[in-house]
């Protein structure tokens, strides 16, 4: 069984469009995250959600909005896509606070290409 | 602002050799992680280091943590081709639900 899953795996779209990426985890974790990996493979945290509450937002444009319908899901909605949004987006989850249990588990990634 | 620096960023080595990847971070942290990423794939957790002096080993990889020096190392023993990948260290300074701050990654190529 897949622990953290994302859909779609690939997303190709035009500038100015709005798109969403879905993420689900079946690990029972309380916290979920979105990371962006750019073309140079650099990974940067975008958001984390803990029990449906936004914890951090690292200078991400407000065109990006995380939405969590429940503890197992954290979707990423992007408005007015720009060329610079092209990247691989990873969802992750963890159970913070417990020794040995706070490893972040990553989903397979969604490769977004904005034309 | 927490900064995480890895070196080298690129490493080409021959099978059978030993090498070490270094990870320095700028602020106090009680959690350090090592991840592996194969091309086009997700990140796979290798090690979680939770205390000063922690050492963990899995196969030909061994990771250690010196919180006083703010330094972690990933040592590769008798490298084999299958270990070719990009290795990331990451630090969690929040002690809770904050995201990880990643180093830029070390692209490791192991040649026969």
Short mmCIF file of C-alpha atoms in Angstrom, two decimals:
data_model
loop_
_atom_site.label_atom_id
_atom_site.label_comp_id
_atom_site.label_asym_id
_atom_site.label_seq_id
_atom_site.Cartn_x
_atom_site.Cartn_y
_atom_site.Cartn_z
CA UNK A 1 0.00 0.00 0.00
CA UNK A 2 1.25 3.45 -0.91
CA UNK A 3 1.90 5.54 2.20
CA UNK A 4 1.81 8.98 0.56
CA UNK A 5 0.22 9.30 -2.85
CA UNK A 6 -0.11 12.24 -5.22
CA UNK A 7 -2.10 12.88 -8.35
CA UNK A 8 -1.41 13.65 -11.06
CA UNK A 9 2.17 12.49 -11.57
CA UNK A 10 2.61 14.83 -14.54
CA UNK A 11 0.82 18.09 -15.22
CA UNK A 12 1.36 20.20 -18.33
CA UNK A 13 -0.59 23.43 -18.61
CA UNK A 14 -0.59 26.92 -20.04
CA UNK A 15 0.35 30.12 -18.27
CA UNK A 16 -2.54 31.74 -16.50
CA UNK A 17 -4.43 28.52 -15.84
CA UNK A 18 -5.52 27.27 -12.41
CA UNK A 19 -4.59 23.74 -11.36
CA UNK A 20 -4.70 21.49 -8.32
CA UNK A 21 -2.50 18.68 -7.08
CA UNK A 22 -3.94 16.14 -4.68
CA UNK A 23 -2.16 14.37 -1.85
CA UNK A 24 -3.31 11.60 0.44
CA UNK A 25 -1.52 9.75 3.23
CA UNK A 26 -2.64 6.55 4.91
CA UNK A 27 -0.11 6.63 7.73
CA UNK A 28 -2.37 8.31 10.26
CA UNK A 29 0.06 11.23 10.55
CA UNK A 30 -1.03 14.56 11.98
CA UNK A 31 1.14 16.79 9.83
CA UNK A 32 1.43 17.10 6.06
CA UNK A 33 3.71 19.25 3.94
CA UNK A 34 4.27 20.56 0.45
CA UNK A 35 7.78 21.00 -0.94
CA UNK A 36 8.95 22.43 -4.24
CA UNK A 37 12.00 21.00 -6.02
CA UNK A 38 13.34 23.29 -8.71
CA UNK A 39 15.32 22.45 -11.82
CA UNK A 40 18.56 22.46 -9.81
CA UNK A 41 17.10 19.84 -7.46
CA UNK A 42 16.88 22.30 -4.58
CA UNK A 43 14.07 21.41 -2.17
CA UNK A 44 12.18 24.09 -0.29
CA UNK A 45 9.31 23.84 2.15
CA UNK A 46 6.13 25.59 1.04
CA UNK A 47 3.50 24.70 3.61
CA UNK A 48 2.78 22.42 6.49
CA UNK A 49 -0.61 21.55 7.96
CA UNK A 50 -1.14 20.15 11.42
CA UNK A 51 -4.64 18.96 12.26
CA UNK A 52 -6.05 21.13 9.48
CA UNK A 53 -4.25 24.23 10.70
CA UNK A 54 -1.59 25.99 8.63
CA UNK A 55 1.66 26.03 10.54
CA UNK A 56 4.08 27.78 8.21
CA UNK A 57 4.07 29.53 4.89
CA UNK A 58 7.56 30.18 3.62
CA UNK A 59 7.25 33.30 1.46
CA UNK A 60 5.13 31.44 -1.04
CA UNK A 61 3.05 33.62 -3.37
CA UNK A 62 -0.60 33.77 -2.44
CA UNK A 63 -1.41 32.19 -5.79
CA UNK A 64 -0.62 28.95 -3.97
CA UNK A 65 -3.21 27.77 -1.49
CA UNK A 66 -3.19 24.51 0.45
CA UNK A 67 -6.52 22.94 1.21
CA UNK A 68 -7.02 20.15 3.71
CA UNK A 69 -10.49 18.55 3.71
CA UNK A 70 -9.37 16.13 6.43
CA UNK A 71 -6.28 14.91 8.24
CA UNK A 72 -5.36 12.46 5.50
CA UNK A 73 -5.47 14.91 2.61
CA UNK A 74 -3.59 18.08 1.73
CA UNK A 75 -4.24 19.44 -1.74
CA UNK A 76 -2.33 22.23 -3.41
CA UNK A 77 -4.22 24.70 -5.55
CA UNK A 78 -2.35 27.09 -7.81
CA UNK A 79 -3.96 30.10 -9.47
CA UNK A 80 -2.71 32.00 -12.49
CA UNK A 81 0.20 29.70 -13.20
CA UNK A 82 3.51 31.28 -14.23
CA UNK A 83 6.52 29.86 -16.04
CA UNK A 84 8.52 29.93 -12.82
CA UNK A 85 6.08 27.57 -11.19
CA UNK A 86 7.46 24.73 -13.29
CA UNK A 87 8.99 22.30 -10.83
CA UNK A 88 8.41 19.02 -9.06
CA UNK A 89 6.06 19.31 -6.11
CA UNK A 90 6.35 16.78 -3.31
CA UNK A 91 3.84 16.08 -0.62
CA UNK A 92 5.08 14.61 2.67
CA UNK A 93 3.69 13.60 6.02
CA UNK A 94 5.05 12.98 9.50
CA UNK A 95 4.03 12.46 13.10
CA UNK A 96 6.09 15.06 14.98
CA UNK A 97 7.03 14.78 18.60
CA UNK A 98 7.71 11.08 18.93
CA UNK A 99 11.19 9.68 19.06
CA UNK A 100 11.90 7.84 15.86
CA UNK A 101 8.48 8.61 14.45
CA UNK A 102 9.03 12.08 13.05
CA UNK A 103 10.58 11.03 9.77
CA UNK A 104 8.93 12.77 6.89
CA UNK A 105 7.64 10.37 4.26
CA UNK A 106 7.48 11.76 0.76
CA UNK A 107 5.03 11.14 -2.03
CA UNK A 108 6.14 10.30 -5.59
CA UNK A 109 6.05 13.91 -6.73
CA UNK A 110 4.12 15.83 -9.36
CA UNK A 111 6.08 17.28 -12.24
CA UNK A 112 4.42 20.53 -13.25
CA UNK A 113 5.33 22.11 -16.56
CA UNK A 114 3.94 25.54 -17.39
CA UNK A 115 4.11 26.49 -21.07
CA UNK B 1 17.45 31.78 9.08
CA UNK B 2 18.56 28.18 9.16
CA UNK B 3 21.11 27.29 6.49
CA UNK B 4 22.24 23.82 5.55
CA UNK B 5 25.37 23.33 3.49
CA UNK B 6 26.50 20.10 1.92
CA UNK B 7 29.78 19.31 0.32
CA UNK B 8 30.75 18.18 -2.09
CA UNK B 9 27.80 18.91 -4.38
CA UNK B 10 29.12 16.51 -6.97
CA UNK B 11 31.18 13.40 -6.42
CA UNK B 12 32.42 10.85 -8.89
CA UNK B 13 34.16 7.87 -7.43
CA UNK B 14 35.15 4.35 -8.28
CA UNK B 15 33.64 1.21 -6.92
CA UNK B 16 35.40 -0.10 -3.87
CA UNK B 17 36.50 3.31 -2.62
CA UNK B 18 35.46 5.07 0.57
CA UNK B 19 34.21 8.63 0.80
CA UNK B 20 32.42 11.04 3.10
CA UNK B 21 29.74 13.64 2.45
CA UNK B 22 29.59 16.55 4.89
CA UNK B 23 26.57 18.48 6.10
CA UNK B 24 26.94 21.69 8.11
CA UNK B 25 24.01 23.62 9.53
CA UNK B 26 23.81 27.06 11.02
CA UNK B 27 21.55 26.86 14.08
CA UNK B 28 20.87 24.52 16.94
CA UNK B 29 18.92 21.47 15.92
CA UNK B 30 18.02 18.19 17.54
CA UNK B 31 17.03 16.39 14.37
CA UNK B 32 19.02 15.69 11.26
CA UNK B 33 17.91 13.56 8.35
CA UNK B 34 19.56 11.94 5.38
CA UNK B 35 17.56 11.17 2.27
CA UNK B 36 18.37 9.49 -1.01
CA UNK B 37 16.82 10.48 -4.34
CA UNK B 38 17.19 8.52 -7.55
CA UNK B 39 16.63 10.35 -10.87
CA UNK B 40 12.96 11.10 -11.42
CA UNK B 41 12.00 9.50 -8.13
CA UNK B 42 10.87 10.51 -4.68
CA UNK B 43 12.95 10.94 -1.56
CA UNK B 44 13.75 7.85 0.46
CA UNK B 45 14.56 8.24 4.14
CA UNK B 46 17.95 6.78 5.04
CA UNK B 47 18.70 7.96 8.57
CA UNK B 48 17.26 10.06 11.34
CA UNK B 49 19.83 11.33 13.84
CA UNK B 50 18.32 12.62 17.04
CA UNK B 51 21.15 13.29 19.47
CA UNK B 52 24.75 14.36 19.74
CA UNK B 53 27.09 11.51 18.94
CA UNK B 54 24.40 9.48 17.21
CA UNK B 55 25.74 7.00 14.70
CA UNK B 56 23.62 4.86 12.44
CA UNK B 57 24.65 2.32 9.84
CA UNK B 58 22.81 0.60 7.05
CA UNK B 59 24.83 -1.56 4.71
CA UNK B 60 27.66 0.48 3.23
CA UNK B 61 26.31 3.79 4.56
CA UNK B 62 27.02 5.23 7.98
CA UNK B 63 25.75 8.55 9.28
CA UNK B 64 26.89 10.47 12.33
CA UNK B 65 25.93 13.66 14.10
CA UNK B 66 27.96 16.17 16.10
CA UNK B 67 25.52 18.77 17.37
CA UNK B 68 28.25 20.87 18.98
CA UNK B 69 30.04 21.26 15.67
CA UNK B 70 26.68 21.37 13.82
CA UNK B 71 28.03 18.74 11.50
CA UNK B 72 26.75 15.47 10.15
CA UNK B 73 28.62 13.07 7.91
CA UNK B 74 27.49 10.33 5.57
CA UNK B 75 30.27 7.84 5.03
CA UNK B 76 30.28 5.41 2.15
CA UNK B 77 32.33 2.27 2.52
CA UNK B 78 33.50 0.21 -0.45
CA UNK B 79 31.13 1.98 -2.82
CA UNK B 80 29.06 0.01 -5.32
CA UNK B 81 27.30 1.27 -8.44
CA UNK B 82 23.85 0.88 -6.85
CA UNK B 83 24.65 3.67 -4.43
CA UNK B 84 24.72 6.20 -7.28
CA UNK B 85 22.06 8.78 -6.42
CA UNK B 86 21.62 12.26 -4.98
CA UNK B 87 21.93 12.43 -1.22
CA UNK B 88 20.31 15.19 0.81
CA UNK B 89 20.75 16.15 4.40
CA UNK B 90 17.95 18.08 6.06
CA UNK B 91 17.48 19.75 9.39
CA UNK B 92 14.41 20.31 11.48
CA UNK B 93 15.02 23.13 13.89
CA UNK B 94 11.42 23.57 14.89
CA UNK B 95 11.20 20.59 17.16
CA UNK B 96 7.73 19.87 15.94
CA UNK B 97 5.69 20.31 12.83
CA UNK B 98 7.92 22.72 10.94
CA UNK B 99 9.18 21.68 7.56
CA UNK B 100 12.69 20.52 6.86
CA UNK B 101 15.46 22.75 5.55
CA UNK B 102 17.42 20.83 2.95
CA UNK B 103 20.98 21.06 1.76
CA UNK B 104 21.52 21.37 -1.98
CA UNK B 105 22.23 17.67 -2.31
CA UNK B 106 25.30 15.66 -3.29
CA UNK B 107 25.10 14.06 -6.72
CA UNK B 108 27.06 10.85 -6.36
CA UNK B 109 28.22 8.80 -9.33
CA UNK B 110 29.96 5.52 -8.69
CA UNK B 111 31.79 4.12 -11.65
CA UNK B 112 32.86 0.52 -12.14
#
